Tab-separated table of C-alpha atoms and ligand atoms in Angstrom:
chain	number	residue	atom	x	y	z
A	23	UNK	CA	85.459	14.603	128.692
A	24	UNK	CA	84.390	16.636	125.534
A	25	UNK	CA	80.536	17.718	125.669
A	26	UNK	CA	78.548	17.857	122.436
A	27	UNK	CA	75.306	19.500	121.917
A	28	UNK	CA	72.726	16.816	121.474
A	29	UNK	CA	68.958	15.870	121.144
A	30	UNK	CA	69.041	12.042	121.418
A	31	UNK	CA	71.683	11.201	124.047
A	32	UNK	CA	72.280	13.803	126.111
A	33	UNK	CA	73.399	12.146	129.326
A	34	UNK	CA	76.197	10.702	127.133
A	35	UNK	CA	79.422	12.566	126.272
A	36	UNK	CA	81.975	11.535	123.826
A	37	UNK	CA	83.457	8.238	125.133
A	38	UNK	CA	86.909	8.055	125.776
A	39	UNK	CA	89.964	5.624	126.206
A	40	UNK	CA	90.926	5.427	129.687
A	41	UNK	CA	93.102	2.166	130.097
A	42	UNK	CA	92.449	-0.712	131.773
A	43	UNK	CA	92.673	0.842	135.501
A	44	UNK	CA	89.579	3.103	134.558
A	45	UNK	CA	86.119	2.039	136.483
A	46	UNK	CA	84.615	4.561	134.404
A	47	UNK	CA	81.589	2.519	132.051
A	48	UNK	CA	81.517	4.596	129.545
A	49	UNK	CA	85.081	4.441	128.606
A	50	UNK	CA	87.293	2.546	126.588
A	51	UNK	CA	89.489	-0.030	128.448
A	52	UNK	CA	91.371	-0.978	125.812
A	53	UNK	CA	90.538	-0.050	122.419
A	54	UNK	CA	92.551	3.550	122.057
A	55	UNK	CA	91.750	4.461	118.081
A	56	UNK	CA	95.401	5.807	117.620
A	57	UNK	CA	97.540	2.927	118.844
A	58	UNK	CA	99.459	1.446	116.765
A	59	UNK	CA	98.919	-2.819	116.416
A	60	UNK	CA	100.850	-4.729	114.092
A	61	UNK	CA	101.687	-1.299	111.409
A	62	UNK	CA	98.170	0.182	112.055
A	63	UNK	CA	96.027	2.159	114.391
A	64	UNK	CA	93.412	0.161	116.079
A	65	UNK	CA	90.853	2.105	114.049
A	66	UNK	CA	92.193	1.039	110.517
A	67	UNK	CA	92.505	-2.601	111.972
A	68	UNK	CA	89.171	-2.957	113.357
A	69	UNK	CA	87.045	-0.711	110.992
A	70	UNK	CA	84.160	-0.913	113.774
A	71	UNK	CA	80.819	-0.873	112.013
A	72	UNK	CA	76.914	0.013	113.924
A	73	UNK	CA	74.191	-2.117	112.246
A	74	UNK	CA	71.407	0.322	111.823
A	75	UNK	CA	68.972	-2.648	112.271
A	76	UNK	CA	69.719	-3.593	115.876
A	77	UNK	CA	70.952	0.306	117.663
A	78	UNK	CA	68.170	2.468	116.160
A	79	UNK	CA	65.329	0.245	114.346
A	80	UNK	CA	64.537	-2.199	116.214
A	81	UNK	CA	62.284	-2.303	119.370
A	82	UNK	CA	63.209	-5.269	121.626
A	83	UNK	CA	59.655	-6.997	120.988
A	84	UNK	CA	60.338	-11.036	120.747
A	85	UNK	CA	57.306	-13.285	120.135
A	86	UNK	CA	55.933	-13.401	123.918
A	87	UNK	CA	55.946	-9.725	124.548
A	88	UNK	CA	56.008	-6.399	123.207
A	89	UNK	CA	58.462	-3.724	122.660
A	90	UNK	CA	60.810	-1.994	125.735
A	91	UNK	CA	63.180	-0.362	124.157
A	92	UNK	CA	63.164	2.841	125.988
A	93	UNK	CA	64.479	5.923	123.033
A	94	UNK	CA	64.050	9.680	122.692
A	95	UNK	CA	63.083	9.425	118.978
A	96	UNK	CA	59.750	6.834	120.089
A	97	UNK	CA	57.730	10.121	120.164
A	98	UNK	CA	57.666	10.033	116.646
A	99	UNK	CA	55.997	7.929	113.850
A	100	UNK	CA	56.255	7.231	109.673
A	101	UNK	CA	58.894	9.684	108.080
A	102	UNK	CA	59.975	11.553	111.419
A	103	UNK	CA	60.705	8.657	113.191
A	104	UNK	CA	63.165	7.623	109.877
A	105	UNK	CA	64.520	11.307	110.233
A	106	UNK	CA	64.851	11.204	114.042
A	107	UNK	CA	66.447	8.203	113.842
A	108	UNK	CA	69.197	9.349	111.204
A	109	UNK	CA	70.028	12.456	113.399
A	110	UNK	CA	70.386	9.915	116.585
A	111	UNK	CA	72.397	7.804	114.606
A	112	UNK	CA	75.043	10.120	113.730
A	113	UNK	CA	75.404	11.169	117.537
A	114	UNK	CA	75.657	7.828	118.311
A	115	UNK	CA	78.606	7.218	115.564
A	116	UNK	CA	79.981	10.378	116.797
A	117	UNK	CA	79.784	9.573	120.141
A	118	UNK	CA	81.523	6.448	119.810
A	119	UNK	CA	83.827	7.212	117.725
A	120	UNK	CA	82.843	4.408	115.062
A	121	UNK	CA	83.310	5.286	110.983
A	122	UNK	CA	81.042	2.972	109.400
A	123	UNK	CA	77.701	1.767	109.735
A	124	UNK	CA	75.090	-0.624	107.595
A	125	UNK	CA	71.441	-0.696	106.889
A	126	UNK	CA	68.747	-2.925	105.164
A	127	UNK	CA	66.571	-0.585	102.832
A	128	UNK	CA	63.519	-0.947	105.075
A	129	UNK	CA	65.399	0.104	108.383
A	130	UNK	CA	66.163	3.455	107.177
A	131	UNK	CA	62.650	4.561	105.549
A	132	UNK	CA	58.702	2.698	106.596
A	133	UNK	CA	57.546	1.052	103.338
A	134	UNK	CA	54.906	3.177	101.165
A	135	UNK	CA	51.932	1.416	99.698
A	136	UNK	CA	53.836	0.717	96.437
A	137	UNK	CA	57.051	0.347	95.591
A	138	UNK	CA	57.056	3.938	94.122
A	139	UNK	CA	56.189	5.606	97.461
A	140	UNK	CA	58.492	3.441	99.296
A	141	UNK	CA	61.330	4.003	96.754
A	142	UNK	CA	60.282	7.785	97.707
A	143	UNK	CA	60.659	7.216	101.652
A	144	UNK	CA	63.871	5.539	100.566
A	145	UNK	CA	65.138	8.642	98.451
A	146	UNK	CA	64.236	11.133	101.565
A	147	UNK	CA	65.846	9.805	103.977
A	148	UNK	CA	68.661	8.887	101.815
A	149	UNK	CA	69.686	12.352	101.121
A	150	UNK	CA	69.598	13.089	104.761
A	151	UNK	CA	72.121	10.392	104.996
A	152	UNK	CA	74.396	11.674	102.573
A	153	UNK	CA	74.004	15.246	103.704
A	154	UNK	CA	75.225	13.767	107.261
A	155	UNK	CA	77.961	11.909	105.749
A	156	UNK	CA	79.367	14.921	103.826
A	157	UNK	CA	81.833	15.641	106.600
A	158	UNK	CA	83.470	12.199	105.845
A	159	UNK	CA	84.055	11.337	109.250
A	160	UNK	CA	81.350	8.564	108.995
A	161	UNK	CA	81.308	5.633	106.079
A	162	UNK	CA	78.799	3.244	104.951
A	163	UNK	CA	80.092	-0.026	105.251
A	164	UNK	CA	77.606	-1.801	103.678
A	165	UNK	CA	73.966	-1.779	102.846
A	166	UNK	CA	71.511	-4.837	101.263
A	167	UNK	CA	67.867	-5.328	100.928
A	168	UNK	CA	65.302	-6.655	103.493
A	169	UNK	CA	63.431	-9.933	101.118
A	170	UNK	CA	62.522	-11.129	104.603
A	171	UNK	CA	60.229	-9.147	106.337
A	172	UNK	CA	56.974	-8.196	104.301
A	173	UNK	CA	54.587	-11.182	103.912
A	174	UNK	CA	55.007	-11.194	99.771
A	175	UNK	CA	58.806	-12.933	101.037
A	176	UNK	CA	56.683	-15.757	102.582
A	177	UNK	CA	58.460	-18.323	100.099
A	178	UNK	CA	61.144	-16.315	99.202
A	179	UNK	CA	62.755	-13.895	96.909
A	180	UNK	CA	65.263	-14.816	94.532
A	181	UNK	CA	64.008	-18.663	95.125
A	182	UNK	CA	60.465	-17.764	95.752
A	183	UNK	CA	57.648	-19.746	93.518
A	184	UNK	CA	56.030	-16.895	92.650
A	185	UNK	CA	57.969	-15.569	89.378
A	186	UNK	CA	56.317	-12.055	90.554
A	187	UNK	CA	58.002	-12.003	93.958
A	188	UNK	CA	61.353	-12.462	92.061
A	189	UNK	CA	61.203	-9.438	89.869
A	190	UNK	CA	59.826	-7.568	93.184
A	191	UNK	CA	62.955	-8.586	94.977
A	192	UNK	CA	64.941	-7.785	91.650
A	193	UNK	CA	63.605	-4.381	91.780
A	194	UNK	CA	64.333	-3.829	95.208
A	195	UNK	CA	67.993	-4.886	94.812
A	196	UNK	CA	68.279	-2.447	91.893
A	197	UNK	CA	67.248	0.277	93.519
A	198	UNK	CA	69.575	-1.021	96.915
A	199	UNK	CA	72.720	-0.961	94.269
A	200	UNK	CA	71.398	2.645	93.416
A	201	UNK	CA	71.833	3.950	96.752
A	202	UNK	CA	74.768	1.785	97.293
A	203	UNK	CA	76.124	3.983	94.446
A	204	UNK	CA	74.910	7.219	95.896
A	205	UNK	CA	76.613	6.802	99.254
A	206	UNK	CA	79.537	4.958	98.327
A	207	UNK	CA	78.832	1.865	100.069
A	208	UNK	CA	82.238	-0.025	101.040
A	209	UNK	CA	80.219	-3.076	99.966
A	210	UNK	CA	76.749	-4.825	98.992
A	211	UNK	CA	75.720	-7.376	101.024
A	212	UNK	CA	73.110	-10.590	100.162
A	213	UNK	CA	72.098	-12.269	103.051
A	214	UNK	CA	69.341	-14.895	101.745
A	215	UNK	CA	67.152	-14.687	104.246
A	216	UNK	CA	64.129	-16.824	102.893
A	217	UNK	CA	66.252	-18.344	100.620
A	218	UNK	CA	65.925	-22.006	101.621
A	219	UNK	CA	63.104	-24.320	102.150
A	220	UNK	CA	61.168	-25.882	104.681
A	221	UNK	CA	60.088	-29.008	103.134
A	222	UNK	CA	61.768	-30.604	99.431
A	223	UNK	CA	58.064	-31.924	99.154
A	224	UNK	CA	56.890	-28.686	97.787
A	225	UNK	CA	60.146	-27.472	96.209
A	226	UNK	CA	61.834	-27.580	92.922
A	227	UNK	CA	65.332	-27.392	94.716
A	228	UNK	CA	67.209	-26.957	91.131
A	229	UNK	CA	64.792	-24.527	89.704
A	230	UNK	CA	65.539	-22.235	92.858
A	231	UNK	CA	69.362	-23.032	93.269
A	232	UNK	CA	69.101	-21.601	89.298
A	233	UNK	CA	67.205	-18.412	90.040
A	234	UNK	CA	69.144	-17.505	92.564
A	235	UNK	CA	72.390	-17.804	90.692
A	236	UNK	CA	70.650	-15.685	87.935
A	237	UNK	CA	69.477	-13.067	90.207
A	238	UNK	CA	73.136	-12.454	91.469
A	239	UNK	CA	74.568	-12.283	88.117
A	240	UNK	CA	71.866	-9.456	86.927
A	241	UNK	CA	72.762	-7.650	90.377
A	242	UNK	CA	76.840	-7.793	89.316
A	243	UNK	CA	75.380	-6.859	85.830
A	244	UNK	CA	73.460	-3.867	86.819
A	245	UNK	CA	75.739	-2.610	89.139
A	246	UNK	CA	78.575	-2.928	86.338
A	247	UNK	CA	76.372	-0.803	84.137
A	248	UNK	CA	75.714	2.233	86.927
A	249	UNK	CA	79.372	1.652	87.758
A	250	UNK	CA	79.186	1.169	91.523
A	251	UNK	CA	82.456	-0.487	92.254
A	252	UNK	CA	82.260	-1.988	95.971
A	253	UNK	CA	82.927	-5.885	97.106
A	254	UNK	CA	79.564	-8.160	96.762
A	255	UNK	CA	79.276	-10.131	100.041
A	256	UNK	CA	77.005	-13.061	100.649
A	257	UNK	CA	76.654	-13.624	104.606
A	258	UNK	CA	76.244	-17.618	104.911
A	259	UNK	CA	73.836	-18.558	107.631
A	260	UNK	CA	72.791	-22.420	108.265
A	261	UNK	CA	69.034	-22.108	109.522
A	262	UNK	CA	66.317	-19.772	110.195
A	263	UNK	CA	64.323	-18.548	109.362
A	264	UNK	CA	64.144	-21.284	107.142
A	265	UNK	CA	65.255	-24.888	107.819
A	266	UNK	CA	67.426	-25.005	105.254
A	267	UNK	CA	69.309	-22.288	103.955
A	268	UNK	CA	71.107	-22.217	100.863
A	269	UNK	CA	74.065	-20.068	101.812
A	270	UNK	CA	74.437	-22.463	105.140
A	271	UNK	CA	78.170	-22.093	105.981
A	272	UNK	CA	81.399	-20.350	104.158
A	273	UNK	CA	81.789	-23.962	102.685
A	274	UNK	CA	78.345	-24.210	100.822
A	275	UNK	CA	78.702	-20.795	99.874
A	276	UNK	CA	82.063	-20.848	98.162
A	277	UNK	CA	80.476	-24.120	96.566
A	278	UNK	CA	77.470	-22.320	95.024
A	279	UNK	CA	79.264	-19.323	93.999
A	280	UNK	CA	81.810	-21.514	92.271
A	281	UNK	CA	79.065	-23.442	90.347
A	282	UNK	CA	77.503	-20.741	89.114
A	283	UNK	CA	80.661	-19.144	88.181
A	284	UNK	CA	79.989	-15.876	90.815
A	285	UNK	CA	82.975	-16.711	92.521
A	286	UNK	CA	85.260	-13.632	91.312
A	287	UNK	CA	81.909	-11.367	92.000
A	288	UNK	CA	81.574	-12.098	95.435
A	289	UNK	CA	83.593	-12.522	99.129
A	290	UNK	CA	81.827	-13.608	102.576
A	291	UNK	CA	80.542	-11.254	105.077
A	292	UNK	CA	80.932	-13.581	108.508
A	293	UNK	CA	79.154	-13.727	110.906
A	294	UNK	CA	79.770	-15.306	114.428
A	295	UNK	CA	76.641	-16.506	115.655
A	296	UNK	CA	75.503	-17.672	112.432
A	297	UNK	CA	78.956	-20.055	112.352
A	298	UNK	CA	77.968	-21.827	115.741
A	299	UNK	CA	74.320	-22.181	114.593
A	300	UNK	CA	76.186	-23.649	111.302
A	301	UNK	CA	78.099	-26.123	113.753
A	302	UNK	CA	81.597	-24.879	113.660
A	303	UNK	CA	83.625	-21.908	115.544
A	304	UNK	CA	83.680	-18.287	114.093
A	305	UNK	CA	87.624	-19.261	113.737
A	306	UNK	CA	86.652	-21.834	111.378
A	307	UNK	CA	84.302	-20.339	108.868
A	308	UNK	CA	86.894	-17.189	108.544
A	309	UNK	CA	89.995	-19.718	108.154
A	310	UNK	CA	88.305	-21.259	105.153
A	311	UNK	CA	87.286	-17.874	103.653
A	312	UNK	CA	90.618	-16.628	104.207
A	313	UNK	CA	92.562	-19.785	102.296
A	314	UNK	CA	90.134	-19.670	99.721
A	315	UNK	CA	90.635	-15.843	99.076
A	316	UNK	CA	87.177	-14.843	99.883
A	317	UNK	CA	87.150	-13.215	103.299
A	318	UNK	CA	85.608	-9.708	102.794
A	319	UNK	CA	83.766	-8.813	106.402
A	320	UNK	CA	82.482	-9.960	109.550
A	321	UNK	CA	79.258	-9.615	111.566
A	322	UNK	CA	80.455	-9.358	115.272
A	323	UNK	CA	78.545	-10.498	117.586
A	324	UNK	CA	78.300	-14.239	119.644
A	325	UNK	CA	75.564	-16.990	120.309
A	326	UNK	CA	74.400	-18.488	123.708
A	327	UNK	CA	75.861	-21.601	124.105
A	328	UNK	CA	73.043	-22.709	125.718
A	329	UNK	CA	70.380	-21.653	123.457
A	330	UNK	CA	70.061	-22.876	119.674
A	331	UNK	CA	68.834	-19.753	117.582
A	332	UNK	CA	70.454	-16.381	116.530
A	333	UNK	CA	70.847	-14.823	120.031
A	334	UNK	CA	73.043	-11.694	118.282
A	335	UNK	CA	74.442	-10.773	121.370
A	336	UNK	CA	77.345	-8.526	121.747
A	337	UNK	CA	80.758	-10.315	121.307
A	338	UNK	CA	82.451	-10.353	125.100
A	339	UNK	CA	84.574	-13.821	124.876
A	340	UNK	CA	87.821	-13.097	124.266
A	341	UNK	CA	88.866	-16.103	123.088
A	342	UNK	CA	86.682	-15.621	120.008
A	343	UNK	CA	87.859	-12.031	119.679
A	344	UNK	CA	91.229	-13.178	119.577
A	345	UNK	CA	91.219	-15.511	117.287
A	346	UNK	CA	88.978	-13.970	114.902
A	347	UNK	CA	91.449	-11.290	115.041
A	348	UNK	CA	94.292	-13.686	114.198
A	349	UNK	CA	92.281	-15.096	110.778
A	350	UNK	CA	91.679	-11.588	110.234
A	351	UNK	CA	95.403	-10.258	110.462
A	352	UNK	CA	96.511	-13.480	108.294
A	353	UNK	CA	94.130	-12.715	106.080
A	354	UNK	CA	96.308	-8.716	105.614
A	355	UNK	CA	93.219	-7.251	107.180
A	356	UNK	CA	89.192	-7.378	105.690
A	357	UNK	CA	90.027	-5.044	102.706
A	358	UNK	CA	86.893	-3.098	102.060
A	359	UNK	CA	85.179	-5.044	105.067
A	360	UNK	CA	85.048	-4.431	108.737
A	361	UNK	CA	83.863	-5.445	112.361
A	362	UNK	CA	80.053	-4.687	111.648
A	363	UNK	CA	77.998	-5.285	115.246
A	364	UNK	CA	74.833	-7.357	114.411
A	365	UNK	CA	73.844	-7.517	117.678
A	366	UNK	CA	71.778	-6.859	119.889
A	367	UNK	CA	71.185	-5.448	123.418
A	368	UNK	CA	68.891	-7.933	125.493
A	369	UNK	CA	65.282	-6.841	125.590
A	370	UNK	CA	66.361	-5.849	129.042
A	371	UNK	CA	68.822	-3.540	128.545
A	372	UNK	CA	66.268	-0.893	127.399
A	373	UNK	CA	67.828	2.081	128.203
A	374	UNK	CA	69.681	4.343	125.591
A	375	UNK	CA	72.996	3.430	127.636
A	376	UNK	CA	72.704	0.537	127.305
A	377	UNK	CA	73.641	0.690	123.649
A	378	UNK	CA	77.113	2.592	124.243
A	379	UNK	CA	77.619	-0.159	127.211
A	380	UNK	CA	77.205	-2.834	124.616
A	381	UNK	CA	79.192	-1.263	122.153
A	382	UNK	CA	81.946	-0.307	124.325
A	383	UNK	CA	81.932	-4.028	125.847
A	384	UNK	CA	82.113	-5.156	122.080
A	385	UNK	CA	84.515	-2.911	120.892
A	386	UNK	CA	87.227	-3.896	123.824
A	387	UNK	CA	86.491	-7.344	123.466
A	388	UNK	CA	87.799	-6.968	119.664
A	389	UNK	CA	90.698	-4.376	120.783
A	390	UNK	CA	92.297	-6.840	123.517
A	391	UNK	CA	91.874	-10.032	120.916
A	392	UNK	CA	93.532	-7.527	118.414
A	393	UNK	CA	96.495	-7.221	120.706
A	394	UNK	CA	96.688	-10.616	121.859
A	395	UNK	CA	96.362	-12.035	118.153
A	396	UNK	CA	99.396	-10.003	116.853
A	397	UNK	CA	101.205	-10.465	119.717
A	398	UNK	CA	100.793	-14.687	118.699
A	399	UNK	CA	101.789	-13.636	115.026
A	400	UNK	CA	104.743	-11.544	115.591
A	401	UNK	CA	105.878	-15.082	118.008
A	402	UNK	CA	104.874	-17.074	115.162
A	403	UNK	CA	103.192	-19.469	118.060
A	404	UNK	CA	101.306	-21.394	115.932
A	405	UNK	CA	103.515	-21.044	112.203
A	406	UNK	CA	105.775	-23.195	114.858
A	407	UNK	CA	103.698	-25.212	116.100
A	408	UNK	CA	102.164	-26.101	112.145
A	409	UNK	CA	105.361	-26.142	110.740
A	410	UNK	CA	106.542	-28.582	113.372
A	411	UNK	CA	103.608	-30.965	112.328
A	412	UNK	CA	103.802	-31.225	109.182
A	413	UNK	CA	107.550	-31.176	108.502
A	414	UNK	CA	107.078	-34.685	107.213
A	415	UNK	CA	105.931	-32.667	104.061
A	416	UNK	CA	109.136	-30.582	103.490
A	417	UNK	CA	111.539	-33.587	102.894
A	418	UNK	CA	111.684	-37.081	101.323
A	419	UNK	CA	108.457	-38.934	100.040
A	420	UNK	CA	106.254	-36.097	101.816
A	421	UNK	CA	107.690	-33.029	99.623
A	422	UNK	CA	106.981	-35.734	96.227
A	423	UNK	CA	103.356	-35.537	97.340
A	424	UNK	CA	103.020	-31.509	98.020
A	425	UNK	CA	105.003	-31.257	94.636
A	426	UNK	CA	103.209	-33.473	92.346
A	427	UNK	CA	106.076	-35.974	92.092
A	428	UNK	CA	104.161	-39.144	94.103
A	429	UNK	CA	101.437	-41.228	92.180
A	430	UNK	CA	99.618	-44.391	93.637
A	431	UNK	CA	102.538	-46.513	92.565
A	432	UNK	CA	105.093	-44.602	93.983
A	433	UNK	CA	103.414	-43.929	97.527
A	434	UNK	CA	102.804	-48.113	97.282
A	435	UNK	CA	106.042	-48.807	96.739
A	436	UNK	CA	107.151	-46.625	99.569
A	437	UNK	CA	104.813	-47.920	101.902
A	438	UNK	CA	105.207	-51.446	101.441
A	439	UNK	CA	109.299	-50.460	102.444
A	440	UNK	CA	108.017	-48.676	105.420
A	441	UNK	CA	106.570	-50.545	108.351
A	442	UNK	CA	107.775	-48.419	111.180
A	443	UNK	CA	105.146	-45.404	110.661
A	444	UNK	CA	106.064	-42.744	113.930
A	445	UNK	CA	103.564	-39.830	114.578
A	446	UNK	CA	104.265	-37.337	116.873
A	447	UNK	CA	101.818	-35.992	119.674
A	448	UNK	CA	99.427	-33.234	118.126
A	449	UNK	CA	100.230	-31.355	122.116
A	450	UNK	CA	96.428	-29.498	122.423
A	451	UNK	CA	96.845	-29.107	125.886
A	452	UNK	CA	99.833	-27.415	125.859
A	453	UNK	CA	98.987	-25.102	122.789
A	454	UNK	CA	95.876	-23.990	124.526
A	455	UNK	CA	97.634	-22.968	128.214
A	456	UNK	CA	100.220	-21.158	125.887
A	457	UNK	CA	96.729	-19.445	124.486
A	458	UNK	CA	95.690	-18.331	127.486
A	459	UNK	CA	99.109	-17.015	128.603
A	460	UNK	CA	98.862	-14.577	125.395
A	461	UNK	CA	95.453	-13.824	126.401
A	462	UNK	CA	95.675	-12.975	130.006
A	463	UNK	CA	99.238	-11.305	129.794
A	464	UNK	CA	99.161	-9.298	126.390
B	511	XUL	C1	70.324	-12.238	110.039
B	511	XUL	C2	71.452	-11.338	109.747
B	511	XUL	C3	71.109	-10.154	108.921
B	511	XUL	C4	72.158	-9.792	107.933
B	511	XUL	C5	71.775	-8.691	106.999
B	511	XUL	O1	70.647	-13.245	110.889
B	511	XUL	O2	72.560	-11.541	110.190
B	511	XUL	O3	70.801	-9.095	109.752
B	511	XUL	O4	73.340	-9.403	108.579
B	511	XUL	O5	70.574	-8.934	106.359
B	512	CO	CO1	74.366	-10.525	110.001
């Protein structure tokens, strides 16, 4: 194993592939950057991504108790702690082995007591940033703007009431495309995190559904004007914090962004947990970004199927991974996007370890459903099993419909000749134990 020099982590070296023998925990079972899956390295597939937020920022407080994340940089406070932080965080990426990361504004730099002094935190630690990134060995993958947080967001930002709180939020944005800019940010993200309501009793639902739209078109407007050219993303999320959010699921979204003619602006940024809180599998919200065209990036990380909030815990089920990984090779890869981690180590898992254990988990989890995904493709297991289905559309009356030949009186007519309709078994069962055989044998 290679030793580094370090401050932060020092009982971690540089973590290595080993294989899948290896008992070692702080190696790589299975994702090995340089191998070659499906015309690519693993790396260039999976474009692995540390959210800022959740490795360096956060403190593993939850509303019955207080923080326990245990981290050599808690010594200090205010500025140093954003500068400790952004010299940990490059070990970490180092470390790892992971190109990109992504940061809210306020995780990066404490908030001033106006927006100048914070914009001046903000510039600081900034250029520390891009003085770390100069080597080019670590990206930005994305960066947005925490409206959530500070109390003035307490009905919103783009949708709030208060016409002051929008131009706050405006301002905030601006400044978030500036830095964008600055580092070369693979991508802006929007998620709306007040933007819903809680009650329509108090809300003018069309007034807010307006402002928002308006607010993204000045963002596309001003960021057209300082010439930062990376992929807009809007991450849909269903619920909380409030009860109903406007960007609920990659349907909704597509559906707003479409009515308020955004749609060639934007893509989705995806995010696991939020599509089970949303009702559906991860599989389904990227399917209908991908056959829409508008699959930019993911948030990896799962839900607790037994609990009904954001858990953002690391992603470990393989059969998610792996078919995640199949929308995502259909879809010719995420582009600009990647496999960003928005999750979380359990309150716990304090120990600095603990976040290259999680990561590592996370990061095999996606390798292995990587594999096993292209492996399906290259079979064309499911093309077969579609294109078996619905052959009744490449032929006869079916192929009129698919080709704009059929009308009502044409389908009638056909109909009332044909009594003797014959499906054929949709075979679940069967697809699934085929599944697992790709899964377990990959
Ligand atoms: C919240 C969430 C956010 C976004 C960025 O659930 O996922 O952290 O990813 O604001
Ligand atoms: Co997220």
């Amino acid at each position: 194993m290679v030793s580094l020099n370090t401050a932060y982590f020092e009982n971690v070296n540089k973590v290595m592939y080993e294989g899948h023998d290896s008992k070692n925990p702080m190696a790589f079972k299975y994702y090995n950057p340089d191998e070659i899956v499906g015309g690519k390295t693993m790396k260039e597939q999976l474009r692995f991504s540390i959210a800022y937020w959740h490795a360096f920022t956060l403190d593993g407080s939850d509303p019955f108790g207080a923080a326990t994340m245990q981290r050599t940089w808690n010594k200090y406070s205010g500025m140093d702690i954003a500068k400790a932080r952004v010299e940990a965080s490059f070990e970490f990426y180092e470390k790892l082995g992971v190109s990109f990361f992504a940061f809210h504004d306020r995780d990066i730099a404490p908030e001033g007591n106006t927006l100048s002094e914070t914009n001046k935190n903000l510039d600081e630690i900034v250029s520390l940033i891009k003085g770390r990134m100069k080597s080019g060995n670590v990206k930005l993958l994305w960066n947005t703007a925490n409206l959530f947080t500070n109390p003035r967001f307490v009905h919103g930002a783009a949708t709030s009431c208060n016409a002051d709180v929008f131009a706050y939020a405006a301002a905030q944005v601006k400044k978030g495309l500036e830095v964008a800019k600055e580092l070369e940010s693979e991508n802006y993200v929007f998620w709306g995190g007040r933007e819903g309501y809680d009650t329509l009793l108090n809300t003018n639902l069309k007034l807010e559904l307006d402002n928002l739209g308006r607010f993204l078109h000045m963002a596309v407007e001003y960021a057209h004007e300082i010439g930062y050219t990376g992929q807009f993303l809007i991450e849909p999320k269903p619920k909380e914090p409030t009860t109903h959010q406007y960007d609920t699921d990659a349907s909704a979204t597509m559906a707003f962004l479409k009515n308020y003619e955004l749609d060639k602006h934007f893509k989705l940024n995806l995010e696991a947990n939020h599509a089970t809180l949303a009702g559906h599998t991860f599989e389904h919200e990227l399917r209908m970004a991908r056959i829409h065209g508008m699959l930019g990036s993911v948030d990896a990380n799962q839900g607790n199927p037994l609990l009904g909030w954001d858990t953002d815990e690391f992603p470990t089920d393989l059969y998610t991974t792996t078919l995640a990984m199949y929308e995502i090779l259909k879809n010719g890869g995420l582009g600009r996007g990647g496999l960003n981690f928005d999750a979380k180590v359990r309150r716990a898992s304090f120990d600095s370890e603990d976040l290259f254990y999680s990561h590592i988990a996370g990061m095999d989890a996606f390798a292995r459903g990587l594999k096993a995904a292209n492996k399906l493709i290259e079979d064309n297991v499911f093309e077969k099993v579609i294109n078996n289905r619905y052959a009744s559309y490449t032929q006869g009356i079916g192929l009129d419909i698919v080709e704009g030949r059929a009308n009502f009186h044409s389908l009638e007519e056909y109909a009332l000749h044909n009594d003797t309709i014959q499906n054929i078994s949709g075979r679940q069962e069967q697809i699934k134990a085929t599944l697992n055989q790709y899964i377990l044998e990959v």
